[in-house]
Amino acid sequence: MLSAYTDMGTKHMAQIKDRRQTRLDDLLADIVSCEYRNHQCEGLKDLIPRQELNLWNCWQGDLYARLMVIGQDFGNAETQPISVEDMRQHIPWRAETDSRPVNLKQWCPTDRALRALFSSVFGVDLTKPQKLFFTNMACCYREGKTSGEDKRLDRWLPCCANRYMGKLLRIIRPQAIIALGQRTLEALYYCEGAIITRQNNEDVGLRLKEGQTGFSNTMNFDYTMTFSDDRSLQIAVFPVYHPEYYAHIKNGEAIQRQVWERIAGRLNHLDDRILLELHAE
């Protein structure tokens, strides 16, 4: 009898995965047809043919992830230490791709910093596929040698948030998001139907959009994100500075660890399965 229930549960999860896979494929097609690159997002380019939502999905991309990490943008895909072809050997949410992670020696500094943080704070090995979903707010990739401080990001990120991020969050349905950087946090406000509140249920969207609050102060608060058309989806949002920021300030490594340890505590308080499932073999 127990076996029958187990089989039913496995079948149900497979059906959910099939639906999420189908919706992700539909979202991928929507991104491919995006017209923003012709005007609002001039300066970004697509990788044709596009095989993933964003190349960061090739690192961690579990359809059942309770925890998402959202970065600002991937940068110039053609100048990374690892080739696009090598990254695409591992797209976790596509069953037909290789399940091996990419070569750690070729990862960029941001990825190496995240690997160290997840290992030291969460006890999680990011060299293996985990129940995580990594993505960037910008779907496409910067042209030329522009930096992460490019002012056009203030236009690019809201476009991508409105066009695709809200849909992705409704598909994956994470319980928590770690948002890397102020621009990433602010862009979440532009997701279609998004409502972001702080600890005292204060709607902070307008203040974030207008830049009226210091980001260092922002990290001291817990945020909740939901959607006007889906109140059942309640996502805890934890804003943090980009990992490379801490490399340039005094005692940066210790300060960064303290911030991430606070997040670990809040995740355990929210639902201990979030981190426990990352340790499951």
PDB file of C-alpha atoms in Angstrom, residues 2 20 27 41 54 134 146 158-159 162 194 207 215 220 235-236 241 255 264 278 281:
ATOM      1  CA  LEU A   2       2.833   2.382   0.869  1.00  0.00           C
ATOM      2  CA  ARG A  20       6.814  23.848 -15.188  1.00  0.00           C
ATOM      3  CA  LEU A  27       8.783  31.831 -21.419  1.00  0.00           C
ATOM      4  CA  CYS A  41      17.432  47.647 -24.308  1.00  0.00           C
ATOM      5  CA  ASN A  54      20.087  32.998 -18.828  1.00  0.00           C
ATOM      6  CA  PHE A 134      20.248  30.977 -10.221  1.00  0.00           C
ATOM      7  CA  THR A 146      30.838  48.012 -20.622  1.00  0.00           C
ATOM      8  CA  PRO A 158      13.083  47.122 -15.263  1.00  0.00           C
ATOM      9  CA  CYS A 159      12.297  46.018 -18.836  1.00  0.00           C
ATOM     10  CA  ASN A 162       8.423  43.441 -16.308  1.00  0.00           C
ATOM     11  CA  ALA A 194       4.433  42.754  -7.800  1.00  0.00           C
ATOM     12  CA  ARG A 207      10.820  54.475  -2.112  1.00  0.00           C
ATOM     13  CA  PHE A 215      21.074  50.209   0.411  1.00  0.00           C
ATOM     14  CA  ASN A 220      18.618  45.333   7.768  1.00  0.00           C
ATOM     15  CA  ILE A 235       8.403  35.165  -1.245  1.00  0.00           C
ATOM     16  CA  ALA A 236      10.893  36.358   1.371  1.00  0.00           C
ATOM     17  CA  TYR A 241      25.607  43.740  -1.728  1.00  0.00           C
ATOM     18  CA  ILE A 255      31.022  41.793   7.209  1.00  0.00           C
ATOM     19  CA  ALA A 264      20.805  31.569   6.966  1.00  0.00           C
ATOM     20  CA  LEU A 278      20.348  21.487  -0.095  1.00  0.00           C
ATOM     21  CA  GLU A 281      22.089  13.599  -1.477  1.00  0.00           C
TER      22      GLU A 281
END
